[in-house]
Short mmCIF file of C-alpha atoms and ligand atoms in Angstrom, two decimals:
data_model
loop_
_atom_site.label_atom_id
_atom_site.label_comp_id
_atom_site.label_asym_id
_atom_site.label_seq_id
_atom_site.Cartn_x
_atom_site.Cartn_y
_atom_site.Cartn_z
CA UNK A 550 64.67 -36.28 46.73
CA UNK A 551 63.91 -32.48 46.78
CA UNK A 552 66.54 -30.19 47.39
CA UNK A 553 66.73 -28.04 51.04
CA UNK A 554 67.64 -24.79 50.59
CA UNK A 555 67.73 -21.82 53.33
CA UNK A 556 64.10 -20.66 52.78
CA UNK A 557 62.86 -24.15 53.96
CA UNK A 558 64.87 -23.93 56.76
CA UNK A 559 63.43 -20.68 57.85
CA UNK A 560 60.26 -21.40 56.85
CA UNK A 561 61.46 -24.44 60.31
CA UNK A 562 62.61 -21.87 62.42
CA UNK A 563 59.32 -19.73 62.15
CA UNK A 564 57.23 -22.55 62.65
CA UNK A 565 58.75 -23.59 65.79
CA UNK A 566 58.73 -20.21 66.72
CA UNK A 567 62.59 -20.08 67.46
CA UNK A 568 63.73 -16.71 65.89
CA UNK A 569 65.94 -14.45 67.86
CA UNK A 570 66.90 -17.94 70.32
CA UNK A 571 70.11 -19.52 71.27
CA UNK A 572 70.17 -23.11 69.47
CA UNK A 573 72.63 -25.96 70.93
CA UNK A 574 72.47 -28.01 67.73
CA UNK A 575 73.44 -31.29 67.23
CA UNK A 576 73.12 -32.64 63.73
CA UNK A 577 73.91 -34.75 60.86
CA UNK A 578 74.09 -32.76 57.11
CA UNK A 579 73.18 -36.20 55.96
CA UNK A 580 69.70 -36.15 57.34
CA UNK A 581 69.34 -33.26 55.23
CA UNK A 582 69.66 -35.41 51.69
CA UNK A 583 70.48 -32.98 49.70
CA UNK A 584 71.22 -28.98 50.77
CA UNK A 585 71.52 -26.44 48.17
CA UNK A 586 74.63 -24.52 49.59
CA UNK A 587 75.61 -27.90 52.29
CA UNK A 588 76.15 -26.22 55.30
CA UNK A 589 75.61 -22.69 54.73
CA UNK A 590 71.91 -23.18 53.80
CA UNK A 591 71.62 -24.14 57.80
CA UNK A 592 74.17 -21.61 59.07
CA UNK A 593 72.67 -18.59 57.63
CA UNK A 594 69.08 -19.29 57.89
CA UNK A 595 69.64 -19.30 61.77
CA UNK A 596 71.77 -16.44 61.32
CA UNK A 597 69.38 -14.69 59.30
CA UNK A 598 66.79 -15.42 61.87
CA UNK A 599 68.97 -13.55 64.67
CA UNK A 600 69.84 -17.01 66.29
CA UNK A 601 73.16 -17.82 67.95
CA UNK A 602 74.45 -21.20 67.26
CA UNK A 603 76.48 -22.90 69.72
CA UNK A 604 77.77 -26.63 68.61
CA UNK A 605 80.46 -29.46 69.56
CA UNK A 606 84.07 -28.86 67.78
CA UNK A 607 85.63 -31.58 69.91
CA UNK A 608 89.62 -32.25 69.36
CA UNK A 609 89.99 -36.14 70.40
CA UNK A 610 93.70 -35.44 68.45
CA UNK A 611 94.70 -33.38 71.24
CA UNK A 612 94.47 -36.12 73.74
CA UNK A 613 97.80 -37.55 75.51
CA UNK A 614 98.36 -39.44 78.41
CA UNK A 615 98.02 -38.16 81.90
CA UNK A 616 101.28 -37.67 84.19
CA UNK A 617 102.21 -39.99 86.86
CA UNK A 618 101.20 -38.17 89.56
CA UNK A 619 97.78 -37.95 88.10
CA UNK A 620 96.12 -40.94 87.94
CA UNK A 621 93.21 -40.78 89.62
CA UNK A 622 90.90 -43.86 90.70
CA UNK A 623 87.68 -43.78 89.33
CA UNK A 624 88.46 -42.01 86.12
CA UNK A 625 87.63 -44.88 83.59
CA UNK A 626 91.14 -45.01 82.44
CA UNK A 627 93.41 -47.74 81.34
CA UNK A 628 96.99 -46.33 82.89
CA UNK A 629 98.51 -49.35 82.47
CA UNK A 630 97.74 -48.63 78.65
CA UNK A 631 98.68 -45.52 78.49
CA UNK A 632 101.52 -45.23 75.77
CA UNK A 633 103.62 -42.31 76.34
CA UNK A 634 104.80 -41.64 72.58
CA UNK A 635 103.95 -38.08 71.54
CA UNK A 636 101.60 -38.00 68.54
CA UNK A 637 99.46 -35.98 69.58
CA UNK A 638 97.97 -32.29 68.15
CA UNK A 639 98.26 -28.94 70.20
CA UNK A 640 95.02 -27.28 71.05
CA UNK A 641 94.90 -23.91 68.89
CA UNK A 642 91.64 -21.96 69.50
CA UNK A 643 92.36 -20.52 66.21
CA UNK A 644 92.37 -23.11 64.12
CA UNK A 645 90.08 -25.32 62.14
CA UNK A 646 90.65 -28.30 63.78
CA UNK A 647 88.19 -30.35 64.58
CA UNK A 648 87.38 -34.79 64.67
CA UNK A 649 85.27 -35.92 62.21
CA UNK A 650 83.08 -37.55 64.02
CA UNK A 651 81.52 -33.98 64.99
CA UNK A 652 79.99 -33.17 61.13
CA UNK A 653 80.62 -31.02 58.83
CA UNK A 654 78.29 -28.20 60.22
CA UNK A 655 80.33 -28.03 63.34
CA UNK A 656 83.31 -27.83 60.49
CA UNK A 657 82.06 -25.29 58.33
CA UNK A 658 80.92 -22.98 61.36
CA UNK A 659 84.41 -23.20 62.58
CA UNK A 660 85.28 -21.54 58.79
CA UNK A 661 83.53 -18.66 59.63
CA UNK A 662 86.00 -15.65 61.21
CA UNK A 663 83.40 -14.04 63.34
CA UNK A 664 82.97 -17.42 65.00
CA UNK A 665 83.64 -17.85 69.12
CA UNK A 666 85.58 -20.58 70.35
CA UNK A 667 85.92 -21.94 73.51
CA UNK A 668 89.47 -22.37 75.45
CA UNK A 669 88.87 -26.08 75.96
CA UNK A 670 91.42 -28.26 74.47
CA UNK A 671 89.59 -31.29 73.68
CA UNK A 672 85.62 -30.54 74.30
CA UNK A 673 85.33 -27.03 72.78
CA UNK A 674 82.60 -25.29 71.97
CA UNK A 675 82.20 -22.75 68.96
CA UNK A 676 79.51 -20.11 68.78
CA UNK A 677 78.13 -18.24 66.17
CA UNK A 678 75.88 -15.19 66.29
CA UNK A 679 75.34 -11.95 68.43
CA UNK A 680 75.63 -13.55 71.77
CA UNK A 681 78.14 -15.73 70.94
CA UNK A 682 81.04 -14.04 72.68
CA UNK A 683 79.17 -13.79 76.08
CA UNK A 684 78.34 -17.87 76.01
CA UNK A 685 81.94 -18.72 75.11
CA UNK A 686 83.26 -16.68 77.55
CA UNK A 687 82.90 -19.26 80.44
CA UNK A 688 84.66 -22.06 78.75
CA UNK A 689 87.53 -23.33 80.14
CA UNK A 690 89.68 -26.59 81.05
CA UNK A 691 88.08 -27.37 84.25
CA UNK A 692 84.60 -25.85 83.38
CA UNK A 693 83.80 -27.48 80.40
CA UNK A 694 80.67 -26.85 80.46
CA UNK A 695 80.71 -23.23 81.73
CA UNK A 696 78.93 -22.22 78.52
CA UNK A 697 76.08 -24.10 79.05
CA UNK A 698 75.62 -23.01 82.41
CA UNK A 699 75.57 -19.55 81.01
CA UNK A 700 72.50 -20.68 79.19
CA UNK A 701 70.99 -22.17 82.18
CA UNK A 702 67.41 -20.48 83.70
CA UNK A 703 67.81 -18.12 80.44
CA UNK A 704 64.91 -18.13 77.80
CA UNK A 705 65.07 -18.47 74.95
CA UNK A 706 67.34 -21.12 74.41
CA UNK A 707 66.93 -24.34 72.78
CA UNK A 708 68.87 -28.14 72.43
CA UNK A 709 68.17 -28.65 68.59
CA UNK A 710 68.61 -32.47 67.23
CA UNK A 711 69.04 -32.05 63.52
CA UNK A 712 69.16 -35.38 62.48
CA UNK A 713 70.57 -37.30 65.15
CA UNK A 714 69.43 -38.19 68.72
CA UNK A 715 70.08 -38.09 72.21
CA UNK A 716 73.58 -39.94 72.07
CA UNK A 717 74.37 -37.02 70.83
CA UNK A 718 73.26 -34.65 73.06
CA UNK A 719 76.19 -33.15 75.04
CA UNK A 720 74.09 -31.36 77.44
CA UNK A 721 73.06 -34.40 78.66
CA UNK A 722 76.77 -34.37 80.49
CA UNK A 723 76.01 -30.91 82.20
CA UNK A 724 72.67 -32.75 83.70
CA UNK A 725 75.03 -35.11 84.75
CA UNK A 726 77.31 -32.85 86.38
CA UNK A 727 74.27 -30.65 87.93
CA UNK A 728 72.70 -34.13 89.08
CA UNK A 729 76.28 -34.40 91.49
CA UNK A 730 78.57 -36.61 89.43
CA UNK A 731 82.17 -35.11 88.92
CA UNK A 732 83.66 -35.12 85.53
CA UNK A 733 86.35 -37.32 84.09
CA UNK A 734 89.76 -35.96 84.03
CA UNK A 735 92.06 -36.01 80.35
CA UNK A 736 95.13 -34.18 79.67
CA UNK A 737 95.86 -32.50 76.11
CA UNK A 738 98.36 -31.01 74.73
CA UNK A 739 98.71 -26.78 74.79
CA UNK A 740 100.82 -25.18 72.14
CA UNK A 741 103.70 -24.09 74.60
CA UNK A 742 104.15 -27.99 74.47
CA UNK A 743 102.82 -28.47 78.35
CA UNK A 744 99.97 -30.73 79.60
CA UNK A 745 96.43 -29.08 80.22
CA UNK A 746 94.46 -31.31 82.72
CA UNK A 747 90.71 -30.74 81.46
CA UNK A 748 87.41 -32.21 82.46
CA UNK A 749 85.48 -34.45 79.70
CA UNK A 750 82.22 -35.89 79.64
CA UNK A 751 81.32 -39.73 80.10
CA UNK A 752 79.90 -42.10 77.73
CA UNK A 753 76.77 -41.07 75.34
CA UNK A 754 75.42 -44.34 74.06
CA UNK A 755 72.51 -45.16 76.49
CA UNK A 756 71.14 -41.21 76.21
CA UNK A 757 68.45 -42.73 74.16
CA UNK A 758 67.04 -44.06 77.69
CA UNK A 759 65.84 -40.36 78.32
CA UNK A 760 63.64 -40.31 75.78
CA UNK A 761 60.95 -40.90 77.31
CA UNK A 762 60.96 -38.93 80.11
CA UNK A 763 61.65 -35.98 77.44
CA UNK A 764 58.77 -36.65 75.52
CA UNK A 765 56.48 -34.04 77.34
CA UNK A 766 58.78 -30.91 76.59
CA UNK A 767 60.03 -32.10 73.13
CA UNK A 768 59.11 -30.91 69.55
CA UNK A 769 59.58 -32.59 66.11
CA UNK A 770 59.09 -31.17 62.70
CA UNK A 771 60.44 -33.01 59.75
CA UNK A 772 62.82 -30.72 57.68
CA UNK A 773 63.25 -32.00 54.07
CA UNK A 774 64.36 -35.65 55.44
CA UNK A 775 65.90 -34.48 59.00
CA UNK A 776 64.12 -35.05 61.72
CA UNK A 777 64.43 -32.18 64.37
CA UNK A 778 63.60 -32.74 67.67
CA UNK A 779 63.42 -29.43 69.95
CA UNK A 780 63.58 -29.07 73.35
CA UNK A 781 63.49 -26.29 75.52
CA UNK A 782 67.13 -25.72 77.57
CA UNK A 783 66.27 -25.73 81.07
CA UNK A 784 63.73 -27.99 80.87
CA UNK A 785 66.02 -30.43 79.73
CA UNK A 786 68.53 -30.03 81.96
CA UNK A 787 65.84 -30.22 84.79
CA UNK A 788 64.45 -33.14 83.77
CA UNK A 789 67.33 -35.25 82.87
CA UNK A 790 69.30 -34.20 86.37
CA UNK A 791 66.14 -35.11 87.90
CA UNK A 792 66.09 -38.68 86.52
CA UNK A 793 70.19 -39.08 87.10
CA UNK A 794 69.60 -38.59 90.53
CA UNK A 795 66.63 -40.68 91.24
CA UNK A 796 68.74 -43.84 89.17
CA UNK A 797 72.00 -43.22 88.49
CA UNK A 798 71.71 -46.81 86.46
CA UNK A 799 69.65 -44.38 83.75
CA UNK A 800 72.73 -43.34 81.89
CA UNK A 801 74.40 -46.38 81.21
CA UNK A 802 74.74 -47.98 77.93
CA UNK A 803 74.16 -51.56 76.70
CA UNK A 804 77.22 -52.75 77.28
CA UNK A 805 77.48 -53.77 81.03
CA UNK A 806 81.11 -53.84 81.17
CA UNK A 807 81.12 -50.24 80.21
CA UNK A 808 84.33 -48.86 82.52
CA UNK A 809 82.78 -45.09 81.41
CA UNK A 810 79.16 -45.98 82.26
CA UNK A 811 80.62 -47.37 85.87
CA UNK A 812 82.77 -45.08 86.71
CA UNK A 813 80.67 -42.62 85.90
CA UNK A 814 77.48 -44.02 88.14
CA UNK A 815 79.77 -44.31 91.06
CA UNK A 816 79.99 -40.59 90.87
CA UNK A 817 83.12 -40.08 88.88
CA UNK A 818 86.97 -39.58 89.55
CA UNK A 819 88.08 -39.69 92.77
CA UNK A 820 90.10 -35.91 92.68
CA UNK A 821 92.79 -36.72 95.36
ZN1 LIG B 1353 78.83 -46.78 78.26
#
């Protein structure tokens, strides 16, 4: 297999005509095979293109169980579960932290000192770029997804699949939210040792069930062995709030006992 290096990943930014853009991405280095400097071929080709990357760097470690006097119905919680030993992380926005289910691009942008990150203790976002402090700006606890409304109605900005697909595709949860449904509730731990209450987004696995519907605005070039798939922001958004609200059954995943999936169709936590 042929080596990717950062001139071939230009060479894909040109020729979907997304210099100068905002890029959500969402990817997988393995898709990639093999990438002459790993991450940092991808990083600064978008860099070098004048793009501002904006990606996941979710901290599941921060997670710890809600207070009493918080459990609200609806939330696709197990209180009765809930094990009140303290193992969990602090949130520092200026660390590295990050789960490892998020990928090592996600990882390695985090590495980077002019990065952005956003005050969200378990579903940050990180951007990287010049409008990176203006997106991350409007992250916080109980707007998780403020960044992404940011982006909302502007041009130029793009959901990038690297590798991976829709189940990945956190913006699917702010179509969610824009399509009425309120957000699930967690609690994480802060660094002066108190609980943050923070809004999260539901399950992921049936996102694949958009697909189709996305077909007409989406993009694919093949990159080395990665398969992107581009689609424009608002668009997206549009289309997939659309579809929520027309059948709220659209998100749900193959399992049917899915207490995320219901909970989340119903319209999310009750907040009372
Ligand atoms: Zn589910």
């Amino acid at each position: 297999m042929s080596t990717i290096n950062s001139d071939h990943i230009k060479a894909a930014i040109t020729n979907l005509g997304i210099e100068n853009s905002i890029i959500c991405l969402h990817s997988s280095l393995k898709s990639f095979g093999s990438l002459e400097m790993g991450p940092d071929s991808l990083i600064q080709a978008f860099l070098a293109s004048g793009c501002t990357l904006v990606v996941p760097t979710f901290t599941y470690e921060c997670d710890v169980p809600p207070p009493v006097e918080k459990r609200y119905k609806q939330n696709a919680y197990a209180y009765e579960d809930a094990s009140y030993s303290d193992r969990a992380n602090a949130y520092n926005i200026n660390s590295g932290m990050i789960s490892k289910s998020l990928g090592a691009i996600p990882a390695r942008i985090l590495q980077y000192k002019e990065r952005i990150r956003g005050n969200h203790p378990l579903n940050s976002f990180t951007a990287l770029g010049p409008k990176a402090e203006a997106i991350i700006a409007s992250q916080s606890p109980l707007n998780v997804y403020g960044s992404l409304k940011q982006m909302y109605n502007k041009s130029d900005v793009y959901i990038l699949l690297a590798g991976v697909d829709l189940t990945k595709a956190t913006p699917i949860h702010f179509a969610e939210e824009k399509a009425g449904r309120r957000l699930f509730r967690r609690w994480a731990k802060s660094l002066d040792n108190s609980c943050i209450e923070a809004e999260v987004g539901s399950c992921s696995e049936g996102f694949e069930n958009f697909s189709g519907l996305l077909a007409q605005i989406e993009r694919r070039i093949l990159v080395g062995s990665s398969l992107w798939r581009l689609f424009p922001f608002t668009s997206f958004i549009d289309i997939v709030s659309e579809a929520v609200r027309k059948d709220q059954n659209i998100t749900h995943c193959s399992n049917p006992a899915c207490e995320r999936c219901e909970d989340a169709i119903k319209g999310g936590p009750i907040l009372e």
